[in-house]
mmCIF file of C-alpha atoms in Angstrom:
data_model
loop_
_atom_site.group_PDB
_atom_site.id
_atom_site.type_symbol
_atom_site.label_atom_id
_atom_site.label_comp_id
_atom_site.label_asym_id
_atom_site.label_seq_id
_atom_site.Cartn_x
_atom_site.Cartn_y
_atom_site.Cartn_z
ATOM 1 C CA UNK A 1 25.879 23.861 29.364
ATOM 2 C CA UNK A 2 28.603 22.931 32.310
ATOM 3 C CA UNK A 3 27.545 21.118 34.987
ATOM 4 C CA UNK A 4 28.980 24.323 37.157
ATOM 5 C CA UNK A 5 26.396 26.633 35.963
ATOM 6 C CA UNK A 6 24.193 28.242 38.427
ATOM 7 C CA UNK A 7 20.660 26.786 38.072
ATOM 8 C CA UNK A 8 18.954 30.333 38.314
ATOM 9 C CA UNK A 9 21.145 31.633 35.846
ATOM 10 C CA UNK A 10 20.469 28.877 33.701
ATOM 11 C CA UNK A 11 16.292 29.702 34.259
ATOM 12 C CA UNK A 12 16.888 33.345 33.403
ATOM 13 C CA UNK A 13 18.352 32.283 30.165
ATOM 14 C CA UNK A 14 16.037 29.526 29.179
ATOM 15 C CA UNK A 15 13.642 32.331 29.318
ATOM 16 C CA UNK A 16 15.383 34.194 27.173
ATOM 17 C CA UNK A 17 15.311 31.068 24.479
ATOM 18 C CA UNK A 18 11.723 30.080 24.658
ATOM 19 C CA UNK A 19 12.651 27.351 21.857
ATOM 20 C CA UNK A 20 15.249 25.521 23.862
ATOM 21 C CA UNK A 21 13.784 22.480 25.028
ATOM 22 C CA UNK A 22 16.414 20.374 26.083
ATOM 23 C CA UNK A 23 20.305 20.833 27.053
ATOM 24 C CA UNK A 24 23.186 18.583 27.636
ATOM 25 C CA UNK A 25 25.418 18.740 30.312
ATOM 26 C CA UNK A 26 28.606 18.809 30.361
ATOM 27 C CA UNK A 27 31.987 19.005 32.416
ATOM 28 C CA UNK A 28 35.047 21.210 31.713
ATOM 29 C CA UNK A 29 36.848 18.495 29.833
ATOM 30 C CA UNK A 30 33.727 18.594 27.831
ATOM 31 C CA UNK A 31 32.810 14.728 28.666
ATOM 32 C CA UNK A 32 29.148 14.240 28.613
ATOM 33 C CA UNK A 33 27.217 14.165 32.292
ATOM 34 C CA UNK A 34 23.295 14.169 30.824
ATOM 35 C CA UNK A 35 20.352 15.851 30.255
ATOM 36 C CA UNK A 36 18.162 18.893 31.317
ATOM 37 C CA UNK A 37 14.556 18.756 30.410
ATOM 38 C CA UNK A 38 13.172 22.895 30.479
ATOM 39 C CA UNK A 39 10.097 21.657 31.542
ATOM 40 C CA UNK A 40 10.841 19.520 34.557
ATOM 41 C CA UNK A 41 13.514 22.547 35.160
ATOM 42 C CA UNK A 42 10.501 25.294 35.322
ATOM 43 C CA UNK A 43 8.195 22.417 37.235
ATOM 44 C CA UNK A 44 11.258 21.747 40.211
ATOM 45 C CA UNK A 45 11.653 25.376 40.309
ATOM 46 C CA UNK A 46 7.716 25.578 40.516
ATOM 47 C CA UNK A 47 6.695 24.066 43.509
ATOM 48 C CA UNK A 48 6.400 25.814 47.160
ATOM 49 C CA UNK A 49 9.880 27.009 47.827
ATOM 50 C CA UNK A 50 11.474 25.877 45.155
ATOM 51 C CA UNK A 51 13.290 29.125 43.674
ATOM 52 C CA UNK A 52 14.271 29.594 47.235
ATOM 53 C CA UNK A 53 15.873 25.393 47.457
ATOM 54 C CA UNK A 54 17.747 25.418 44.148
ATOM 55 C CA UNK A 55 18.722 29.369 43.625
ATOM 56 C CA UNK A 56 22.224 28.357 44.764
ATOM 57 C CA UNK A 57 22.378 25.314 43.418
ATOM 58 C CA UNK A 58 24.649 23.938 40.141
ATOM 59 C CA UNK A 59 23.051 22.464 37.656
ATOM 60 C CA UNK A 60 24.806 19.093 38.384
ATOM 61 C CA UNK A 61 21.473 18.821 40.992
ATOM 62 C CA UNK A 62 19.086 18.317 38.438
ATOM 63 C CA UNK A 63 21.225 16.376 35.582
ATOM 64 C CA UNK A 64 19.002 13.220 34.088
ATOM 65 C CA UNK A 65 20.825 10.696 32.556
ATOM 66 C CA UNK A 66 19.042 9.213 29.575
ATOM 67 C CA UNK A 67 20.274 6.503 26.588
ATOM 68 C CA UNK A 68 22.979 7.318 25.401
ATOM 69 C CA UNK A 69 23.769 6.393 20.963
ATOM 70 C CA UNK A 70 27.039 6.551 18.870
ATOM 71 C CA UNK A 71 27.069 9.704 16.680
ATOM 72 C CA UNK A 72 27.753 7.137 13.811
ATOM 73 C CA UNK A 73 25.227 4.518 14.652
ATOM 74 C CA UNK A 74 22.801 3.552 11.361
ATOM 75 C CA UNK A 75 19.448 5.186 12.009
ATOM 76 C CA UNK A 76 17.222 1.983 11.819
ATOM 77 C CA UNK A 77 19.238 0.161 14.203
ATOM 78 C CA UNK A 78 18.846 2.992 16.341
ATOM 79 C CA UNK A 79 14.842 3.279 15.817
ATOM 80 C CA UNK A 80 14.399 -0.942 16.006
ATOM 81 C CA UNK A 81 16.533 -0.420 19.897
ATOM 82 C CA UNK A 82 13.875 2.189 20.866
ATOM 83 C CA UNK A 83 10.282 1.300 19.851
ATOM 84 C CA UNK A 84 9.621 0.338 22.924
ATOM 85 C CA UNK A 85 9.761 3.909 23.861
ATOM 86 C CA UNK A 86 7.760 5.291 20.812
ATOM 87 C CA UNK A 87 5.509 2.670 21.425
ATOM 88 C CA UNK A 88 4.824 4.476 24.687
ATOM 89 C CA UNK A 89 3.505 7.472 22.744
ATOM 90 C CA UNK A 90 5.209 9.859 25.564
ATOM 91 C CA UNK A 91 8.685 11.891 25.263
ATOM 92 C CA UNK A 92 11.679 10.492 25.589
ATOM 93 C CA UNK A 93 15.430 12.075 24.855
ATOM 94 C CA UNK A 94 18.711 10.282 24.068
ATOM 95 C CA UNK A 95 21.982 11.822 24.117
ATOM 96 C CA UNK A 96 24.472 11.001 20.883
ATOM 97 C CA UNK A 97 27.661 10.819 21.458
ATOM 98 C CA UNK A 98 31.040 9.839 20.085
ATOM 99 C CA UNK A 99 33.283 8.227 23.089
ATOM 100 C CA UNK A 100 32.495 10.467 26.014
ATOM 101 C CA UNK A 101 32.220 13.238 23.760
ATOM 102 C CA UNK A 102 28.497 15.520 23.244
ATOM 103 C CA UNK A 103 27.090 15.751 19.755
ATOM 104 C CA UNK A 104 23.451 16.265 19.900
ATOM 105 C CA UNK A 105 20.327 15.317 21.224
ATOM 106 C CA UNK A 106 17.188 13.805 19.629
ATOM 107 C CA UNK A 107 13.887 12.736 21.198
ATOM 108 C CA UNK A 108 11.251 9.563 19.853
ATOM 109 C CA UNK A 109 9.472 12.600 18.701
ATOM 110 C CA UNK A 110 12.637 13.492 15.908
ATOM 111 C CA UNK A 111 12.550 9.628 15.083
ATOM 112 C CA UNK A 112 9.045 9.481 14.171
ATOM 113 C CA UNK A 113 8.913 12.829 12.840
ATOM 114 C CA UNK A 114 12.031 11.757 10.389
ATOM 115 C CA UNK A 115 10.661 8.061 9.490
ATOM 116 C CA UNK A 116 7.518 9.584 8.628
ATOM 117 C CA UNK A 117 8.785 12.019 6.237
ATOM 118 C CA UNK A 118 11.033 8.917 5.492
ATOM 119 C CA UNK A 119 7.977 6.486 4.867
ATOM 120 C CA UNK A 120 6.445 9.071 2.768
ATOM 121 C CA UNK A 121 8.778 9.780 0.273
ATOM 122 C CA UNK A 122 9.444 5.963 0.055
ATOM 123 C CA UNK A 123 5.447 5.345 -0.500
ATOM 124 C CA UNK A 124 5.140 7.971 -3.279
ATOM 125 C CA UNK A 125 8.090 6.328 -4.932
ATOM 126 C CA UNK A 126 6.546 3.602 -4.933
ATOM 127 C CA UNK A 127 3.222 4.778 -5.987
ATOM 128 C CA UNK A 128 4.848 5.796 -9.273
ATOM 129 C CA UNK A 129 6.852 2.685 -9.354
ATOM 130 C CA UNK A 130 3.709 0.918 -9.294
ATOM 131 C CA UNK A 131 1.773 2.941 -11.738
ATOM 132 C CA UNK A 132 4.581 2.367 -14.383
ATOM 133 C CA UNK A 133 3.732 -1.039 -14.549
ATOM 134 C CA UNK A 134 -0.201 -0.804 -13.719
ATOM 135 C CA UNK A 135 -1.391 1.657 -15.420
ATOM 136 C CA UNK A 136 -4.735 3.638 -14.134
ATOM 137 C CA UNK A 137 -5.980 3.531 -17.301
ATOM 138 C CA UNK A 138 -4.657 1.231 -20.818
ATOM 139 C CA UNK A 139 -6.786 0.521 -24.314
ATOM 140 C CA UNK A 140 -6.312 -1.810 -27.079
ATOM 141 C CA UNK A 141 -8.469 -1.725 -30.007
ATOM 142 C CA UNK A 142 -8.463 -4.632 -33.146
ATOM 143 C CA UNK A 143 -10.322 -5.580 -35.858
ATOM 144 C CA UNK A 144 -12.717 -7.314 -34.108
ATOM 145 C CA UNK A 145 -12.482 -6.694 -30.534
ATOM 146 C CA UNK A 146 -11.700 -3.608 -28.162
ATOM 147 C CA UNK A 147 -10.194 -4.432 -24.451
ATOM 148 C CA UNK A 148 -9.881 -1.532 -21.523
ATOM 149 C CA UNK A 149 -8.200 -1.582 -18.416
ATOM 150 C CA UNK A 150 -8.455 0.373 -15.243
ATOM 151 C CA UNK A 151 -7.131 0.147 -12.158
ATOM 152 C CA UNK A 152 -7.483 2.606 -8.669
ATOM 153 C CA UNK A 153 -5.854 1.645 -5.602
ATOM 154 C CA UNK A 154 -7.344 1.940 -2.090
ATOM 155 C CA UNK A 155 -4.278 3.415 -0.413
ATOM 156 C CA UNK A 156 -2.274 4.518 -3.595
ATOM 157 C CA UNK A 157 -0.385 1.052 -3.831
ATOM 158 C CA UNK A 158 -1.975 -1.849 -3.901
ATOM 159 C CA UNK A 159 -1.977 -5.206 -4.881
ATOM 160 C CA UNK A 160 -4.118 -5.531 -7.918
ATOM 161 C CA UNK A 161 -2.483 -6.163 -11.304
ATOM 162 C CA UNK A 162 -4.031 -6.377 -14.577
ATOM 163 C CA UNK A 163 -2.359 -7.024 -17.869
ATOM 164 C CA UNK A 164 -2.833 -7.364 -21.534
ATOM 165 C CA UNK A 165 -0.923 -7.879 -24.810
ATOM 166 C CA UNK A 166 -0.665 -9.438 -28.317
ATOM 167 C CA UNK A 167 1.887 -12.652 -28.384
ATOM 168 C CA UNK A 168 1.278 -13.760 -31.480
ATOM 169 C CA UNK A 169 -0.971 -13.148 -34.472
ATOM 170 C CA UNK A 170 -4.469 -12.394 -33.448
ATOM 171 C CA UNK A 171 -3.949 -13.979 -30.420
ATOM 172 C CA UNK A 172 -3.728 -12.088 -27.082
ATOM 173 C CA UNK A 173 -3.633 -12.720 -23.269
ATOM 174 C CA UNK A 174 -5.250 -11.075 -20.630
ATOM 175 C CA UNK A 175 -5.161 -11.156 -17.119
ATOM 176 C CA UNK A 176 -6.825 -9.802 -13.599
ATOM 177 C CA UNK A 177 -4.222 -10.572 -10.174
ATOM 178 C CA UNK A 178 -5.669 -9.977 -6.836
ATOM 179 C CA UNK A 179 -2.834 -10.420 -3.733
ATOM 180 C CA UNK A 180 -4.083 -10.948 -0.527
ATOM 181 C CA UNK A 181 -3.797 -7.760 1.562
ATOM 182 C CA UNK A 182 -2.942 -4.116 0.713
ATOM 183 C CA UNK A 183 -0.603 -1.569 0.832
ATOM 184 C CA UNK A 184 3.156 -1.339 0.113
ATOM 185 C CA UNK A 185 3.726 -5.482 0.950
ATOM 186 C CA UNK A 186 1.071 -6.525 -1.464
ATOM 187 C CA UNK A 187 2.540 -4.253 -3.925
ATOM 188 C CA UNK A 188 5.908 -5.750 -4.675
ATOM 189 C CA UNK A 189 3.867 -9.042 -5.038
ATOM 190 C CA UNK A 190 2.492 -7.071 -7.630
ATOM 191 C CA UNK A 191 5.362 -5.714 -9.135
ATOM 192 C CA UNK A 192 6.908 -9.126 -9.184
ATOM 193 C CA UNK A 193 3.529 -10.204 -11.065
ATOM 194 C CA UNK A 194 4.146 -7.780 -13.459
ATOM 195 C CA UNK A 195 7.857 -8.302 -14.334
ATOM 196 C CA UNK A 196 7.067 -12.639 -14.690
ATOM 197 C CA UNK A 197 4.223 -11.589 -17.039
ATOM 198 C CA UNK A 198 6.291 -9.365 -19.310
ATOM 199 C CA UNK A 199 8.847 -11.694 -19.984
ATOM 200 C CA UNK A 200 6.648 -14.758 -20.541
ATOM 201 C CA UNK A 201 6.712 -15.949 -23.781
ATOM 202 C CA UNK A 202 2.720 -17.543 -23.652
ATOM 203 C CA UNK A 203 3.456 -19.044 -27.125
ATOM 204 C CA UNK A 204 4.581 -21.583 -24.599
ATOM 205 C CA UNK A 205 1.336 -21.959 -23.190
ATOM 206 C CA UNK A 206 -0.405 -20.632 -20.177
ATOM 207 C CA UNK A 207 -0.140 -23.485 -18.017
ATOM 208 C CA UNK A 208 3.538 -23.273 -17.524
ATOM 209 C CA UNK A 209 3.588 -19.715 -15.898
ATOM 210 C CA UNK A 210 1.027 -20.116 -13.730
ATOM 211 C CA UNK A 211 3.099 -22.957 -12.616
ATOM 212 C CA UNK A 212 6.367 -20.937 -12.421
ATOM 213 C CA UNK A 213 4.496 -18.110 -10.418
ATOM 214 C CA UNK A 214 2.771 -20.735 -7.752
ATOM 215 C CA UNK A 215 6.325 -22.110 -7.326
ATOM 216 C CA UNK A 216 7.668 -18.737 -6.834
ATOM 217 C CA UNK A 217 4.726 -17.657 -4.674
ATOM 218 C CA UNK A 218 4.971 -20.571 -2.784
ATOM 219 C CA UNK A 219 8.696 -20.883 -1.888
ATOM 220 C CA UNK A 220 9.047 -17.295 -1.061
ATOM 221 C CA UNK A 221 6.476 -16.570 0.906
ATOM 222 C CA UNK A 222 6.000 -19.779 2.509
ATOM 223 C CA UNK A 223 1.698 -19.890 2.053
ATOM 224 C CA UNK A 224 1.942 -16.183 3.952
ATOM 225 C CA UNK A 225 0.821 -14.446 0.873
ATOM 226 C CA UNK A 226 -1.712 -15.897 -1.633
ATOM 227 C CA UNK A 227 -3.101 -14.392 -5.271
ATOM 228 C CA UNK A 228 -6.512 -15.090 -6.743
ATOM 229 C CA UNK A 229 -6.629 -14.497 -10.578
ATOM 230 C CA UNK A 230 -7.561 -15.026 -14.126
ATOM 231 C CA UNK A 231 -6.241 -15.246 -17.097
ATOM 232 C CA UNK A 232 -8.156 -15.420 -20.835
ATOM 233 C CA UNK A 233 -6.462 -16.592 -23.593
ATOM 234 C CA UNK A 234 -8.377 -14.463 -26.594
ATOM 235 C CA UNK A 235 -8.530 -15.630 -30.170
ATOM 236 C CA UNK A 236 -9.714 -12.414 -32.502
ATOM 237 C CA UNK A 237 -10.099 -14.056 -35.454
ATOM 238 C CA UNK A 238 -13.209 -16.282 -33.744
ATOM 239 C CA UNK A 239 -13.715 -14.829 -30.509
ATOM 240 C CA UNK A 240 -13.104 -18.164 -28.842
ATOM 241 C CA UNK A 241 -11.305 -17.411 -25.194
ATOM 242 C CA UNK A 242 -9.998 -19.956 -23.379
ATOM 243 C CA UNK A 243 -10.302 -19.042 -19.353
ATOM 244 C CA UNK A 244 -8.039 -19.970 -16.728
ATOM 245 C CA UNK A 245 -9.616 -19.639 -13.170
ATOM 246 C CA UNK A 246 -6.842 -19.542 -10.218
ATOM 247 C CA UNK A 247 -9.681 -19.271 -7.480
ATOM 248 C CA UNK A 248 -10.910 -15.687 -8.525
ATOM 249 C CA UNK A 249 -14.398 -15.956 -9.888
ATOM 250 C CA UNK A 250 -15.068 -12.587 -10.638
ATOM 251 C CA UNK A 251 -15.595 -13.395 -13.976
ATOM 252 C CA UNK A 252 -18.480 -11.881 -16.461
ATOM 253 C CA UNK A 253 -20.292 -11.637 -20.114
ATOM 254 C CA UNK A 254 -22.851 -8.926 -20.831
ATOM 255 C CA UNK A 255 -24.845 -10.562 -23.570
ATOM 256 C CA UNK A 256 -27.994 -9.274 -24.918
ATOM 257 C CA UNK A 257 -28.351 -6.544 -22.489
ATOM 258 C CA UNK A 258 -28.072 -8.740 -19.052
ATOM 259 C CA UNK A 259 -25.437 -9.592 -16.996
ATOM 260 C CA UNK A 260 -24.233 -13.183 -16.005
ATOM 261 C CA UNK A 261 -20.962 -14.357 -14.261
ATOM 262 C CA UNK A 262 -18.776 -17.081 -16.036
ATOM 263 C CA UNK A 263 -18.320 -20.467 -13.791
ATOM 264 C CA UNK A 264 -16.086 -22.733 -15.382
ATOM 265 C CA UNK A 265 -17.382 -25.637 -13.190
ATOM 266 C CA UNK A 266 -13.767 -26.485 -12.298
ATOM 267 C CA UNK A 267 -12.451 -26.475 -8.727
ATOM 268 C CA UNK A 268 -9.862 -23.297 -8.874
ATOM 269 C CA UNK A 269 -7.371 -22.875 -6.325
ATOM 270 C CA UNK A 270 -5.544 -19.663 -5.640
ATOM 271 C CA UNK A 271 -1.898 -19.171 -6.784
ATOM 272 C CA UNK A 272 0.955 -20.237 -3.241
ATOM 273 C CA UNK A 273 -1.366 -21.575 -1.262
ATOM 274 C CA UNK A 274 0.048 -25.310 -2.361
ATOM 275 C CA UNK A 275 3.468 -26.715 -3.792
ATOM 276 C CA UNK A 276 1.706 -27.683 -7.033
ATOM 277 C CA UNK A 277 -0.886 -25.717 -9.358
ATOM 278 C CA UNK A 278 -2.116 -27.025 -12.120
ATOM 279 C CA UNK A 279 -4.630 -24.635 -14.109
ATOM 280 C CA UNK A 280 -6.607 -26.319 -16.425
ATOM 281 C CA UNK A 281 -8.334 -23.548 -19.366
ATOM 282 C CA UNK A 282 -11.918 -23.641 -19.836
ATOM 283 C CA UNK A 283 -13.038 -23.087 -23.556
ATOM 284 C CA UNK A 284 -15.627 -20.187 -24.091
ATOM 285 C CA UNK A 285 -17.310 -19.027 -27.215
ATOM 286 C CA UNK A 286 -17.840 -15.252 -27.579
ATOM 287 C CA UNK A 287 -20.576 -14.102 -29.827
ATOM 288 C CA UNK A 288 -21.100 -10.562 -31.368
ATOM 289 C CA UNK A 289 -20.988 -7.665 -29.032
ATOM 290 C CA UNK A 290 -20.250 -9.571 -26.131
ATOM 291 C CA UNK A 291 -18.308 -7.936 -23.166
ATOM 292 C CA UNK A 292 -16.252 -10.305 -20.724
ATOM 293 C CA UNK A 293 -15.632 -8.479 -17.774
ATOM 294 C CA UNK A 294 -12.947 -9.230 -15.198
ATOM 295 C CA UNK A 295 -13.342 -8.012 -11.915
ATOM 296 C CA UNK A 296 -11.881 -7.567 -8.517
ATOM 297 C CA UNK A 297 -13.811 -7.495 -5.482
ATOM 298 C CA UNK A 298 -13.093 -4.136 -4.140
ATOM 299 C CA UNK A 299 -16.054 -3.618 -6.846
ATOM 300 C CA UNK A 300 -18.653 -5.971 -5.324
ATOM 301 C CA UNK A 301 -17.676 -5.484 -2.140
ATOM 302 C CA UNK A 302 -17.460 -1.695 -1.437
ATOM 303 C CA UNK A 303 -19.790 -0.871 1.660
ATOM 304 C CA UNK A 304 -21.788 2.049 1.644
ATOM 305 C CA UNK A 305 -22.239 4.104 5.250
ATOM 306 C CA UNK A 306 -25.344 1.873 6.330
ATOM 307 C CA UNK A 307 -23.424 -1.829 5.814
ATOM 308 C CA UNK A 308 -25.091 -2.174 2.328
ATOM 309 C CA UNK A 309 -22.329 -3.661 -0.173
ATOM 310 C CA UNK A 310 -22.475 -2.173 -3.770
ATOM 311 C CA UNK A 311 -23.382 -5.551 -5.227
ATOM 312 C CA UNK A 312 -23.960 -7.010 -9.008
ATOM 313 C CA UNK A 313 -27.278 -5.738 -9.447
ATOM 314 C CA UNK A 314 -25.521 -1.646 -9.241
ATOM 315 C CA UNK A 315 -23.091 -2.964 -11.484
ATOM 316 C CA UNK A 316 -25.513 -4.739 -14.097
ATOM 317 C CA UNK A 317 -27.653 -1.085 -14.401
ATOM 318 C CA UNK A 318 -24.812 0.668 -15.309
ATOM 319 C CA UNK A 319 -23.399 -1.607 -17.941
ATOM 320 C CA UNK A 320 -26.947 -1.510 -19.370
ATOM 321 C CA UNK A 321 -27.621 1.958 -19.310
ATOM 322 C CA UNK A 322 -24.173 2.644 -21.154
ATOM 323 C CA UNK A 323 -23.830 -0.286 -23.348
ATOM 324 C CA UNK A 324 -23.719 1.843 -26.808
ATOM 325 C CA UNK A 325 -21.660 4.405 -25.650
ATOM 326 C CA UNK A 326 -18.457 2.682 -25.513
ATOM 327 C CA UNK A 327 -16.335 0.726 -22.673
ATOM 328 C CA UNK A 328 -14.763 4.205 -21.748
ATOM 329 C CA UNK A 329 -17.925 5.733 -20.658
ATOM 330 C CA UNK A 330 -18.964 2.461 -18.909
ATOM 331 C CA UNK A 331 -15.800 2.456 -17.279
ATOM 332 C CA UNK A 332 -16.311 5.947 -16.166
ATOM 333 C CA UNK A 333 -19.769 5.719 -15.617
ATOM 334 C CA UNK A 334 -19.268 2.963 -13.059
ATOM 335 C CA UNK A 335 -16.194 4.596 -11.276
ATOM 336 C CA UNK A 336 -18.489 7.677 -10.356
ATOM 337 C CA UNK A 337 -21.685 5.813 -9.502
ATOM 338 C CA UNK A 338 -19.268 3.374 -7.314
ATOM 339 C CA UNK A 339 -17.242 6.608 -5.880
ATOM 340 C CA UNK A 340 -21.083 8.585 -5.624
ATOM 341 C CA UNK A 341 -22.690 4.903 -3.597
ATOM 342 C CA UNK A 342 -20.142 4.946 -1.099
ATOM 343 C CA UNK A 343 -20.289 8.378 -0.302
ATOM 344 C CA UNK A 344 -18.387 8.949 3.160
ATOM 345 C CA UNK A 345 -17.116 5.765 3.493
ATOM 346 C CA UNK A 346 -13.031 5.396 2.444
ATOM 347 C CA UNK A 347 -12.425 2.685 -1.016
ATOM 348 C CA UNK A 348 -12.604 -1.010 1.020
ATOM 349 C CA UNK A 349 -10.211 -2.023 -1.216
ATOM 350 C CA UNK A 350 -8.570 -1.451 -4.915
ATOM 351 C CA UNK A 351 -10.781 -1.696 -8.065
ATOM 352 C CA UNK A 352 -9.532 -3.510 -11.165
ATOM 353 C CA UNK A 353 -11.028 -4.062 -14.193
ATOM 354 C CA UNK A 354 -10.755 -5.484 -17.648
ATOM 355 C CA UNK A 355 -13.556 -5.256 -20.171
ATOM 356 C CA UNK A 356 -12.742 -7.286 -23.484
ATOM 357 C CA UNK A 357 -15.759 -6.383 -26.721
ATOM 358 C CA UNK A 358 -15.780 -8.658 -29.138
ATOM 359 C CA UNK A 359 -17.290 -6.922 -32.148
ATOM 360 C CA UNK A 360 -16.027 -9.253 -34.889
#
């Protein structure tokens, strides 16, 4: 509107357009004056005499003048210049303009509505980003052995990893990552996990990645970010697994019908949280029908509503009751007693496993 305009006649029309919310004023040369907010317009025009005060009046009364942003500006230059205002939780309008010129007006509202929508699309990208390289769900079966891996993330991304592969005859790695946090951040860790492990050759040993990802770990993140993990280097033709322990623990063998966790009596450190990382493998002897388990602790540690934690002894029952029905059905089995124990309470955090039978 012009700044000349009559501020009853602008009422009247505003009434008119109950969806107009906001106007900018203007002068005849159309160079841009400012703002009119409808609702401060109706509350001014509210009060005890104040049809009466501001009938006559122009509209150049009552102009606000608010920020003011190039038409051209990036948007997340824009957004960084006013969180302070959506921090503020209450509405707030800029003008956009290109010299003196009007183009538009958008309120912190727009912005977060937009980099919602915007953060939204981007986590669902990467939610199938992630799931192309950690699968929910991935079997291998052998002569003599049969390993399954699952994996279900707290918020959708996550930053578990799990990983297993032949690399040379009858000899096969596996592997269990835990990052330290969640979400989209712990995620690319992750992801960068994943792409290092693919294109390790671990003919060459185990030791040397683990000291190529510390390094990496280390120097990019500068001790920020840390990973806890495990990694079991699996002969099939003897079912002797060497075990490397990077400060993760949740390690396990269900032999004979009874659950006990693996401690390889080393002091294990977790991957970046020092320049050098040595991981030494600890030799372990499988013996017929024997399940290693590799864990996370979003298992353990999943809370139920009343503080109680789902704990090894839930876990051990399950295993036990579904022993001779496969690792898929234990699997299963112990996603929906774990999903069924915690009831109303949200997943604490992601749940990764990897169950390696040796049958040979």
């Amino acid at each position: 509107i012009y700044n000349d305009v009559k501020i009853e006649a602008l009422a009247e029309a505003l009434l008119e357009n109950e969806t107009v919310t906001t106007l900018g004023v203007v002068d005849k040369d159309g160079g841009i004056l400012g703002i009119v907010v409808r609702k401060e317009l109706f509350d001014l025009l509210g009060q005890q005499f104040g049809r009466d005060l501001f009938r006559h009046k122009t509209v150049a009364k009552i102009i606000r003048d608010v920020p003011r942003f190039n038409f051209n500006r990036n948007l997340f230059s824009v957004s960084e210049e006013i969180s302070e205002y959506t921090a503020k939780k209450t509405m707030q309008y800029f003008l956009l303009t290109i010299g003196n010129t009007f183009m538009g007006i958008f309120s912190t509202r727009d912005m977060m509505y937009y980099l919602s929508d915007m953060t939204t699309r981007d986590l669902n990208l990467a939610k199938r980003l992630q799931r192309s390289i950690v699968k929910e769900e991935s079997i291998l079966n052998g002569d003599t052995f049969n390993i399954l891996g699952a994996s279900h993330m707290a918020k959708g991304v996550g930053g578990d990893f799990y990983h297993f592969a032949r690399y040379a005859p009858q000899k096969y790695v596996l592997s269990v990552f835990d990052v330290s946090g969640k979400g989209i951040s712990a995620s690319l860790i992750s992801t960068i996990i994943g792409g290092m492990v693919q294109f390790h050759d671990f003919n060459n040993g185990i030791q040397p990645f683990v000291k190529k990802l510390n390094n990496y770990i280390t120097i990019t993140f500068e001790l920020e970010k840390f990973i806890t993990g495990v990694i079991l280097d699996f002969d099939e033709t003897n079912g002797t697994v060497t075990i490397h322990d990077m400060g993760h623990a949740y390690i396990y063998i269900f032999r004979n019908g009874k659950l006990h966790r693996i401690r390889t009596n080393r002091r294990t450190i977790p991957i970046g949280i020092q320049p050098e990382l040595i991981s030494e493998g600890v030799p372990f002897q499988m013996a017929k029908d024997d399940i290693i388990l590799l864990l996370t602790d979003g298992v353990e540690e999943q809370p139920n509503e009343h503080g109680e934690e789902y704990g090894i002894r839930r876990l051990a029952n399950i295993l036990q009751l579904n022993r001779h029905r496969g690792l898929m059905k234990m699997k299963n089995e112990l996603l929906y007693n774990h999903h069924k124990f915690r009831h109303t309470q949200p997943q604490y955090d992601d749940i990764t496993m990897v169950m390696l039978e040796y049958t040979g």
